[in-house]
mmCIF file of C-alpha atoms and ligand atoms in Angstrom:
data_model
loop_
_atom_site.group_PDB
_atom_site.id
_atom_site.type_symbol
_atom_site.label_atom_id
_atom_site.label_comp_id
_atom_site.label_asym_id
_atom_site.label_seq_id
_atom_site.Cartn_x
_atom_site.Cartn_y
_atom_site.Cartn_z
ATOM 1 C CA MET A 9 26.614 6.600 3.428
ATOM 2 C CA ARG A 10 23.175 7.179 2.968
ATOM 3 C CA SER A 11 20.641 5.192 5.447
ATOM 4 C CA ALA A 12 17.023 4.887 5.835
ATOM 5 C CA GLY A 13 14.906 2.377 7.853
ATOM 6 C CA VAL A 14 11.733 1.299 8.907
ATOM 7 C CA ILE A 15 10.022 2.032 12.395
ATOM 8 C CA GLY A 16 6.983 0.088 13.889
ATOM 9 C CA TRP A 17 5.974 -1.596 16.930
ATOM 10 C CA PRO A 18 6.697 -4.546 16.441
ATOM 11 C CA VAL A 19 8.931 -4.234 13.181
ATOM 12 C CA ALA A 20 10.863 -7.559 13.401
ATOM 13 C CA HIS A 21 8.420 -8.802 10.740
ATOM 14 C CA SER A 22 9.141 -6.152 7.988
ATOM 15 C CA ARG A 23 10.390 -6.998 4.937
ATOM 16 C CA SER A 24 11.095 -3.440 3.734
ATOM 17 C CA PRO A 25 14.868 -4.143 4.724
ATOM 18 C CA LEU A 26 14.973 -7.052 2.223
ATOM 19 C CA ILE A 27 13.321 -4.659 -0.757
ATOM 20 C CA HIS A 28 15.761 -1.822 -0.044
ATOM 21 C CA ARG A 29 18.998 -3.793 0.552
ATOM 22 C CA PHE A 30 18.186 -5.645 -2.696
ATOM 23 C CA TRP A 31 17.936 -2.398 -4.745
ATOM 24 C CA LEU A 32 21.044 -0.810 -2.794
ATOM 25 C CA ALA A 33 23.371 -3.764 -3.868
ATOM 26 C CA LYS A 34 21.713 -3.712 -7.284
ATOM 27 C CA LEU A 35 22.689 -0.308 -7.924
ATOM 28 C CA GLY A 36 26.104 -0.582 -5.922
ATOM 29 C CA ILE A 37 24.892 2.450 -3.453
ATOM 30 C CA ASP A 38 26.930 2.952 -0.445
ATOM 31 C CA GLY A 39 23.820 2.784 1.818
ATOM 32 C CA ASP A 40 21.790 0.678 4.487
ATOM 33 C CA TYR A 41 18.243 0.293 5.597
ATOM 34 C CA GLY A 42 17.572 -0.734 9.078
ATOM 35 C CA ARG A 43 14.715 -1.775 11.362
ATOM 36 C CA PHE A 44 14.062 0.267 14.450
ATOM 37 C CA PRO A 45 11.426 -1.150 17.034
ATOM 38 C CA VAL A 46 9.889 2.262 18.484
ATOM 39 C CA HIS A 47 7.308 1.962 21.212
ATOM 40 C CA PRO A 48 4.257 4.237 20.651
ATOM 41 C CA ASP A 49 5.341 6.562 23.676
ATOM 42 C CA GLY A 50 8.757 6.971 21.816
ATOM 43 C CA LEU A 51 7.318 7.799 18.415
ATOM 44 C CA ARG A 52 7.691 11.781 18.642
ATOM 45 C CA ASP A 53 11.308 11.374 20.238
ATOM 46 C CA ALA A 54 12.377 8.635 17.552
ATOM 47 C CA LEU A 55 11.071 11.026 14.661
ATOM 48 C CA ARG A 56 12.566 14.252 15.795
ATOM 49 C CA ALA A 57 15.974 12.260 16.314
ATOM 50 C CA LEU A 58 16.077 11.239 12.507
ATOM 51 C CA PRO A 59 18.076 14.585 11.204
ATOM 52 C CA ALA A 60 20.696 14.301 14.155
ATOM 53 C CA LEU A 61 21.136 10.692 13.367
ATOM 54 C CA GLY A 62 21.822 11.510 9.690
ATOM 55 C CA LEU A 63 19.132 9.330 8.403
ATOM 56 C CA ALA A 64 17.575 10.267 5.102
ATOM 57 C CA GLY A 65 14.199 9.079 6.151
ATOM 58 C CA VAL A 66 12.187 5.951 7.813
ATOM 59 C CA ASN A 67 9.157 4.177 6.283
ATOM 60 C CA VAL A 68 6.443 4.074 9.006
ATOM 61 C CA THR A 69 4.298 1.016 9.763
ATOM 62 C CA VAL A 70 1.760 -0.141 12.173
ATOM 63 C CA PRO A 71 0.676 1.334 14.511
ATOM 64 C CA HIS A 72 2.452 4.724 13.709
ATOM 65 C CA LYS A 73 1.081 5.565 10.283
ATOM 66 C CA VAL A 74 -1.550 8.086 11.575
ATOM 67 C CA ALA A 75 0.104 9.073 14.794
ATOM 68 C CA ALA A 76 3.398 10.329 13.170
ATOM 69 C CA LEU A 77 1.416 13.196 11.296
ATOM 70 C CA ALA A 78 1.314 14.869 14.500
ATOM 71 C CA HIS A 79 5.174 15.151 14.800
ATOM 72 C CA LEU A 80 6.103 16.120 11.075
ATOM 73 C CA ASP A 81 6.918 19.630 10.020
ATOM 74 C CA ARG A 82 4.973 19.015 6.422
ATOM 75 C CA VAL A 83 2.988 16.576 4.969
ATOM 76 C CA ASP A 84 2.414 16.137 1.472
ATOM 77 C CA PRO A 85 -1.350 16.673 0.070
ATOM 78 C CA ALA A 86 -2.003 13.011 -0.876
ATOM 79 C CA ALA A 87 -0.844 11.708 2.537
ATOM 80 C CA ALA A 88 -2.967 14.526 4.187
ATOM 81 C CA ARG A 89 -5.950 13.537 2.292
ATOM 82 C CA VAL A 90 -5.347 9.576 3.377
ATOM 83 C CA GLY A 91 -4.683 10.849 6.954
ATOM 84 C CA ALA A 92 -1.712 8.588 7.359
ATOM 85 C CA VAL A 93 1.801 8.599 6.446
ATOM 86 C CA ASN A 94 4.180 5.476 5.628
ATOM 87 C CA THR A 95 7.310 7.612 4.522
ATOM 88 C CA VAL A 96 9.200 10.168 6.453
ATOM 89 C CA VAL A 97 11.714 12.090 4.575
ATOM 90 C CA VAL A 98 14.522 14.583 6.353
ATOM 91 C CA ALA A 99 14.699 17.428 4.068
ATOM 92 C CA ASP A 100 17.105 20.224 5.164
ATOM 93 C CA GLY A 101 16.593 19.204 8.565
ATOM 94 C CA ALA A 102 12.815 19.123 8.422
ATOM 95 C CA LEU A 103 10.582 16.203 8.696
ATOM 96 C CA VAL A 104 8.226 15.764 5.484
ATOM 97 C CA GLY A 105 5.501 13.016 5.477
ATOM 98 C CA HIS A 106 4.305 11.047 2.406
ATOM 99 C CA ASN A 107 2.040 8.222 1.610
ATOM 100 C CA THR A 108 3.543 6.098 -0.756
ATOM 101 C CA ASP A 109 0.916 3.420 -0.452
ATOM 102 C CA VAL A 110 -1.045 5.538 -2.783
ATOM 103 C CA ASP A 111 1.704 5.474 -5.219
ATOM 104 C CA GLY A 112 1.996 1.574 -4.859
ATOM 105 C CA VAL A 113 -1.944 1.309 -5.792
ATOM 106 C CA ILE A 114 -1.514 3.617 -8.733
ATOM 107 C CA GLU A 115 1.335 1.528 -9.968
ATOM 108 C CA ALA A 116 -0.554 -1.678 -9.403
ATOM 109 C CA LEU A 117 -3.731 -0.304 -11.261
ATOM 110 C CA ALA A 118 -1.652 1.192 -14.262
ATOM 111 C CA GLY A 119 -3.227 0.340 -17.541
ATOM 112 C CA ILE A 120 -6.758 -0.416 -15.769
ATOM 113 C CA ASP A 121 -9.385 1.489 -17.382
ATOM 114 C CA ARG A 122 -12.082 2.201 -14.792
ATOM 115 C CA SER A 123 -14.234 4.484 -16.689
ATOM 116 C CA ALA A 124 -16.957 1.964 -17.822
ATOM 117 C CA GLY A 125 -18.024 1.021 -14.555
ATOM 118 C CA ARG A 126 -18.053 0.586 -10.709
ATOM 119 C CA THR A 127 -14.895 0.263 -8.680
ATOM 120 C CA VAL A 128 -15.875 -1.536 -5.544
ATOM 121 C CA VAL A 129 -13.396 -1.386 -2.381
ATOM 122 C CA LEU A 130 -13.612 -3.898 0.467
ATOM 123 C CA GLY A 131 -12.351 -2.319 3.574
ATOM 124 C CA ALA A 132 -12.201 1.044 5.359
ATOM 125 C CA GLY A 133 -8.730 1.047 7.108
ATOM 126 C CA GLY A 134 -5.531 2.472 6.271
ATOM 127 C CA ALA A 135 -5.073 0.457 2.968
ATOM 128 C CA ALA A 136 -8.402 1.048 1.818
ATOM 129 C CA ARG A 137 -8.044 4.995 2.313
ATOM 130 C CA ALA A 138 -4.693 4.721 0.266
ATOM 131 C CA VAL A 139 -6.819 2.709 -2.602
ATOM 132 C CA VAL A 140 -9.605 5.411 -2.674
ATOM 133 C CA ALA A 141 -6.972 8.215 -2.833
ATOM 134 C CA ALA A 142 -5.372 6.456 -5.645
ATOM 135 C CA VAL A 143 -8.692 6.082 -7.429
ATOM 136 C CA HIS A 144 -9.790 9.590 -6.718
ATOM 137 C CA GLN A 145 -6.516 11.064 -8.296
ATOM 138 C CA GLY A 146 -6.541 9.114 -11.362
ATOM 139 C CA VAL A 147 -4.634 6.138 -12.284
ATOM 140 C CA ARG A 148 -0.929 7.131 -13.728
ATOM 141 C CA GLY A 149 1.031 4.328 -14.510
ATOM 142 C CA ARG A 150 4.998 3.983 -14.925
ATOM 143 C CA ASP A 151 4.538 2.958 -18.421
ATOM 144 C CA ALA A 152 0.990 3.636 -19.305
ATOM 145 C CA GLY A 153 1.101 7.332 -19.506
ATOM 146 C CA ASP A 154 -1.441 9.571 -17.891
ATOM 147 C CA VAL A 155 -4.839 8.219 -17.772
ATOM 148 C CA ARG A 156 -6.083 10.780 -15.245
ATOM 149 C CA GLY A 157 -9.902 11.315 -15.311
ATOM 150 C CA ARG A 158 -10.858 7.789 -15.865
ATOM 151 C CA ARG A 159 -12.951 7.984 -12.680
ATOM 152 C CA GLY A 160 -15.772 5.538 -12.390
ATOM 153 C CA GLU A 161 -17.911 5.534 -9.514
ATOM 154 C CA VAL A 162 -16.592 4.013 -6.247
ATOM 155 C CA LEU A 163 -18.383 1.573 -3.906
ATOM 156 C CA VAL A 164 -17.048 1.079 -0.386
ATOM 157 C CA LEU A 165 -18.106 -2.224 1.470
ATOM 158 C CA ASN A 166 -17.002 -2.583 4.929
ATOM 159 C CA ARG A 167 -17.923 -4.526 7.964
ATOM 160 C CA ASP A 168 -18.670 -1.406 9.742
ATOM 161 C CA PRO A 169 -20.300 0.755 6.905
ATOM 162 C CA THR A 170 -19.968 3.810 8.627
ATOM 163 C CA ARG A 171 -16.064 3.585 8.598
ATOM 164 C CA GLY A 172 -16.637 3.213 4.643
ATOM 165 C CA ALA A 173 -18.761 6.521 4.626
ATOM 166 C CA ALA A 174 -16.058 8.244 6.830
ATOM 167 C CA VAL A 175 -13.351 7.288 4.173
ATOM 168 C CA LEU A 176 -15.417 8.694 1.149
ATOM 169 C CA ALA A 177 -16.360 11.853 3.151
ATOM 170 C CA ASP A 178 -12.476 12.400 4.459
ATOM 171 C CA LEU A 179 -11.394 12.014 0.998
ATOM 172 C CA GLY A 180 -13.939 14.175 -0.490
ATOM 173 C CA THR A 181 -14.716 11.195 -3.022
ATOM 174 C CA ALA A 182 -18.280 10.817 -4.420
ATOM 175 C CA GLY A 183 -19.576 7.098 -3.938
ATOM 176 C CA THR A 184 -21.743 4.979 -2.032
ATOM 177 C CA THR A 185 -21.028 2.311 0.721
ATOM 178 C CA GLY A 186 -22.494 -0.759 2.130
ATOM 179 C CA PRO A 187 -22.049 -3.773 4.457
ATOM 180 C CA LEU A 188 -19.385 -6.274 3.524
ATOM 181 C CA ASP A 189 -22.014 -8.754 2.393
ATOM 182 C CA THR A 190 -23.750 -6.438 -0.367
ATOM 183 C CA PRO A 191 -23.886 -8.471 -3.682
ATOM 184 C CA LEU A 192 -21.532 -7.194 -6.089
ATOM 185 C CA PRO A 193 -22.820 -4.823 -8.666
ATOM 186 C CA ALA A 194 -23.027 -6.431 -12.264
ATOM 187 C CA ASP A 195 -21.359 -3.173 -13.635
ATOM 188 C CA THR A 196 -18.052 -3.544 -11.476
ATOM 189 C CA VAL A 197 -15.093 -3.129 -13.482
ATOM 190 C CA LEU A 198 -12.469 -3.353 -10.532
ATOM 191 C CA LEU A 199 -12.805 -5.001 -7.285
ATOM 192 C CA VAL A 200 -10.144 -4.341 -4.505
ATOM 193 C CA ASN A 201 -9.797 -6.262 -1.282
ATOM 194 C CA ALA A 202 -8.398 -3.895 1.084
ATOM 195 C CA THR A 203 -9.566 -5.825 4.161
ATOM 196 C CA SER A 204 -7.116 -8.310 6.268
ATOM 197 C CA LEU A 205 -9.658 -10.931 5.408
ATOM 198 C CA GLY A 206 -7.885 -13.716 3.290
ATOM 199 C CA MET A 207 -4.371 -13.122 5.119
ATOM 200 C CA THR A 208 -2.602 -16.053 6.710
ATOM 201 C CA GLY A 209 -3.936 -16.341 10.053
ATOM 202 C CA ALA A 210 -7.222 -14.057 9.311
ATOM 203 C CA PRO A 211 -10.607 -15.544 8.571
ATOM 204 C CA PRO A 212 -11.175 -16.171 4.740
ATOM 205 C CA LEU A 213 -12.774 -13.602 2.491
ATOM 206 C CA ALA A 214 -16.219 -14.906 1.743
ATOM 207 C CA ILE A 215 -17.394 -13.131 -1.487
ATOM 208 C CA ASP A 216 -19.362 -14.296 -4.533
ATOM 209 C CA LEU A 217 -17.782 -13.366 -7.962
ATOM 210 C CA THR A 218 -20.540 -14.524 -9.999
ATOM 211 C CA PRO A 219 -21.910 -11.107 -10.674
ATOM 212 C CA LEU A 220 -18.584 -9.823 -12.121
ATOM 213 C CA PRO A 221 -18.726 -9.132 -15.896
ATOM 214 C CA PRO A 222 -15.545 -11.084 -17.678
ATOM 215 C CA THR A 223 -13.802 -7.695 -18.276
ATOM 216 C CA ALA A 224 -13.555 -7.075 -14.426
ATOM 217 C CA THR A 225 -10.202 -7.046 -12.634
ATOM 218 C CA VAL A 226 -9.578 -8.255 -9.234
ATOM 219 C CA PHE A 227 -6.777 -6.822 -7.080
ATOM 220 C CA ASP A 228 -6.129 -8.299 -3.564
ATOM 221 C CA LEU A 229 -3.782 -6.167 -1.292
ATOM 222 C CA VAL A 230 -3.117 -9.112 0.579
ATOM 223 C CA TYR A 231 0.195 -10.810 -0.137
ATOM 224 C CA ALA A 232 0.632 -13.466 2.419
ATOM 225 C CA PRO A 233 -0.576 -15.896 0.797
ATOM 226 C CA LEU A 234 0.404 -14.342 -2.447
ATOM 227 C CA GLU A 235 -2.230 -16.326 -4.310
ATOM 228 C CA THR A 236 -5.231 -15.756 -2.057
ATOM 229 C CA PRO A 237 -8.477 -17.644 -2.581
ATOM 230 C CA LEU A 238 -9.875 -14.639 -3.910
ATOM 231 C CA LEU A 239 -7.283 -14.448 -6.598
ATOM 232 C CA ALA A 240 -7.396 -18.026 -7.434
ATOM 233 C CA THR A 241 -11.401 -17.877 -7.761
ATOM 234 C CA ALA A 242 -11.016 -14.644 -10.012
ATOM 235 C CA ARG A 243 -8.236 -16.458 -12.381
ATOM 236 C CA ALA A 244 -10.425 -19.649 -12.438
ATOM 237 C CA ARG A 245 -13.186 -17.339 -13.874
ATOM 238 C CA GLY A 246 -10.832 -15.960 -16.255
ATOM 239 C CA LEU A 247 -10.717 -12.607 -14.745
ATOM 240 C CA ARG A 248 -7.689 -10.442 -14.732
ATOM 241 C CA THR A 249 -5.970 -10.443 -11.324
ATOM 242 C CA VAL A 250 -3.408 -7.761 -9.616
ATOM 243 C CA ASP A 251 -1.652 -9.335 -6.532
ATOM 244 C CA GLY A 252 -0.397 -7.704 -3.393
ATOM 245 C CA LEU A 253 3.380 -7.511 -4.388
ATOM 246 C CA ALA A 254 2.632 -5.132 -6.994
ATOM 247 C CA MET A 255 1.574 -2.525 -4.528
ATOM 248 C CA LEU A 256 4.168 -3.399 -1.973
ATOM 249 C CA ILE A 257 6.945 -3.093 -4.226
ATOM 250 C CA GLY A 258 5.529 -0.040 -5.836
ATOM 251 C CA GLN A 259 5.247 1.744 -2.567
ATOM 252 C CA ALA A 260 8.696 0.728 -1.523
ATOM 253 C CA ALA A 261 10.208 1.938 -4.997
ATOM 254 C CA ALA A 262 8.643 5.575 -4.272
ATOM 255 C CA ALA A 263 10.192 5.625 -0.768
ATOM 256 C CA PHE A 264 13.458 4.507 -1.957
ATOM 257 C CA ALA A 265 13.473 7.125 -4.723
ATOM 258 C CA ARG A 266 13.054 9.721 -2.094
ATOM 259 C CA PHE A 267 15.634 8.221 0.536
ATOM 260 C CA TYR A 268 18.406 7.658 -1.774
ATOM 261 C CA GLY A 269 17.887 10.017 -4.788
ATOM 262 C CA ALA A 270 17.708 7.161 -7.344
ATOM 263 C CA ALA A 271 15.125 5.144 -9.064
ATOM 264 C CA ALA A 272 14.761 1.688 -7.877
ATOM 265 C CA PRO A 273 16.120 -0.848 -10.409
ATOM 266 C CA ARG A 274 12.750 -2.406 -11.472
ATOM 267 C CA GLU A 275 14.284 -4.479 -14.198
ATOM 268 C CA HIS A 276 15.104 -7.056 -11.263
ATOM 269 C CA ASP A 277 11.212 -7.192 -10.022
ATOM 270 C CA ALA A 278 11.258 -10.937 -11.061
ATOM 271 C CA GLU A 279 14.363 -11.812 -8.562
ATOM 272 C CA LEU A 280 12.927 -9.639 -5.988
ATOM 273 C CA ARG A 281 9.314 -11.007 -6.191
ATOM 274 C CA ALA A 282 10.910 -14.541 -5.660
ATOM 275 C CA LEU A 283 13.119 -13.440 -2.672
ATOM 276 C CA LEU A 284 9.767 -11.987 -1.142
ATOM 277 C CA VAL A 285 7.749 -15.214 -1.725
ATOM 278 C CA ALA A 286 10.549 -17.438 -0.330
ATOM 279 C CA PRO A 287 9.134 -19.610 2.434
ATOM 280 C CA THR A 288 11.091 -17.378 4.984
ATOM 281 C CA SER A 289 9.161 -14.404 3.723
ATOM 282 C CA THR A 290 5.393 -15.598 4.537
ATOM 283 C CA LYS A 291 4.901 -12.906 7.323
ATOM 284 C CA PRO A 292 3.347 -9.504 6.512
ATOM 285 C CA LEU A 293 5.783 -7.333 4.929
ATOM 286 C CA VAL A 294 4.809 -3.920 6.010
HETATM 287 P P1 NAP B 324 -6.685 -2.019 9.051
HETATM 288 O O1 NAP B 324 -6.432 -0.586 8.833
HETATM 289 O O2 NAP B 324 -6.579 -2.592 10.145
HETATM 290 O O3 NAP B 324 -7.856 -2.257 8.521
HETATM 291 C C1 NAP B 324 -8.619 -3.608 8.401
HETATM 292 C C2 NAP B 324 -9.808 -3.740 7.651
HETATM 293 O O4 NAP B 324 -10.116 -5.161 7.281
HETATM 294 C C3 NAP B 324 -10.931 -3.020 7.810
HETATM 295 O O5 NAP B 324 -11.863 -2.577 7.087
HETATM 296 C C4 NAP B 324 -11.621 -4.074 8.914
HETATM 297 O O6 NAP B 324 -13.147 -4.080 8.918
HETATM 298 C C5 NAP B 324 -11.608 -5.166 7.832
HETATM 299 N N1 NAP B 324 -11.480 -6.447 8.870
HETATM 300 C C6 NAP B 324 -10.562 -6.881 9.694
HETATM 301 N N2 NAP B 324 -11.077 -8.195 10.390
HETATM 302 C C7 NAP B 324 -12.271 -8.323 9.502
HETATM 303 C C8 NAP B 324 -13.197 -9.406 9.970
HETATM 304 N N3 NAP B 324 -12.906 -10.394 10.927
HETATM 305 N N4 NAP B 324 -14.292 -9.429 9.121
HETATM 306 C C9 NAP B 324 -14.875 -8.339 8.029
HETATM 307 N N5 NAP B 324 -13.757 -7.243 8.085
HETATM 308 C C10 NAP B 324 -12.466 -7.427 8.768
HETATM 309 O O7 NAP B 324 -5.331 -2.690 8.111
HETATM 310 P P2 NAP B 324 -4.807 -1.936 6.694
HETATM 311 O O8 NAP B 324 -3.614 -1.602 7.242
HETATM 312 O O9 NAP B 324 -5.859 -1.275 6.014
HETATM 313 O O10 NAP B 324 -4.445 -3.452 5.967
HETATM 314 C C11 NAP B 324 -5.425 -3.927 5.281
HETATM 315 C C12 NAP B 324 -4.917 -5.140 4.597
HETATM 316 O O11 NAP B 324 -4.017 -4.599 3.257
HETATM 317 C C13 NAP B 324 -3.821 -6.004 5.422
HETATM 318 O O12 NAP B 324 -4.077 -7.422 4.773
HETATM 319 C C14 NAP B 324 -2.450 -5.560 4.931
HETATM 320 O O13 NAP B 324 -1.465 -6.588 4.936
HETATM 321 C C15 NAP B 324 -2.833 -5.087 3.199
HETATM 322 N N6 NAP B 324 -1.905 -4.121 2.893
HETATM 323 C C16 NAP B 324 -0.887 -4.491 1.929
HETATM 324 C C17 NAP B 324 -0.012 -3.586 1.340
HETATM 325 C C18 NAP B 324 0.437 -3.923 0.247
HETATM 326 O O14 NAP B 324 1.646 -3.127 -0.143
HETATM 327 N N7 NAP B 324 0.354 -5.047 -0.578
HETATM 328 C C19 NAP B 324 -0.183 -2.331 2.070
HETATM 329 C C20 NAP B 324 -0.847 -2.053 3.255
HETATM 330 C C21 NAP B 324 -1.804 -3.037 3.574
HETATM 331 P P3 NAP B 324 -13.473 -2.794 10.442
HETATM 332 O O15 NAP B 324 -13.470 -1.505 9.868
HETATM 333 O O16 NAP B 324 -15.193 -3.194 10.262
HETATM 334 O O17 NAP B 324 -12.881 -3.076 11.393
#
């Protein structure tokens, strides 16, 4: 049996077990995926114990995504650029860190041509870093082929703009920054909400979409609720929208392949999405 899991503090809310077990069952793989509450003081011991426990790896969630880096043997380049890992794989007894949130963003943005204008990223936390890293390396979709090189300009808007500037500097991405209430530029081709605003229990995201051209796409990383006010407004204006489950499922699929050595059976996405938005699944998933 091949087993993996998720470590976090707390971790009871994580829906990653639902996703991975769903795929394991669909593929008939003799495997499991557990939930491991790990206090920050125990992070190093928990990670170093993975090989002895016979685990294939773990997903890493709040608050360990940055701290875990210090306890790994190797970190892949995308995760190193982002400065955070969300997946640790045991490879020949060594701990290797990855950031499949970047894969999730790349998948969610497949087929969206950003070359004609600006990509505006709201937020400067871990999720925003994954978005900027994905945009920086070019968008390569599962089915869309290689569209590397489609790099429009990036504008990062954050409550604390100095954090936005740090994201661009750390990732080596050319772009500009400003406060969150900066009016959206008229040449915006893609608007991404990577703040926690609009999430159940968080304040709403107050933003005026009027300046956006009709060709713009709006991507909200928030998935609880799935239909955020931002996406509802964008849709009412006839704009293309991408919801948070696209990234959530995409990042899980990239981790699943590393844990179990098999591609996630994505032909069942509709059934999985229905499970994830069921009333018992409204809490944050990762
Ligand atoms: P984080 O590191 O804590 O960053 C939170 C961001 O939200 C920061 O930019 C912060 O601004 C901003 N923010 C928080 N409260 C705010 C407020 N009251 N007013 C203005 N800005 C505020 O969190 P994260 O891990 O990046 O996650 C951000 C969002 O992405 C969450 O909703 C999370 O659920 C979602 N997410 C989704 C996926 C997915 O697969 N769909 C994956 C990861 C994350 P400051 O820098 O000024 O504090």
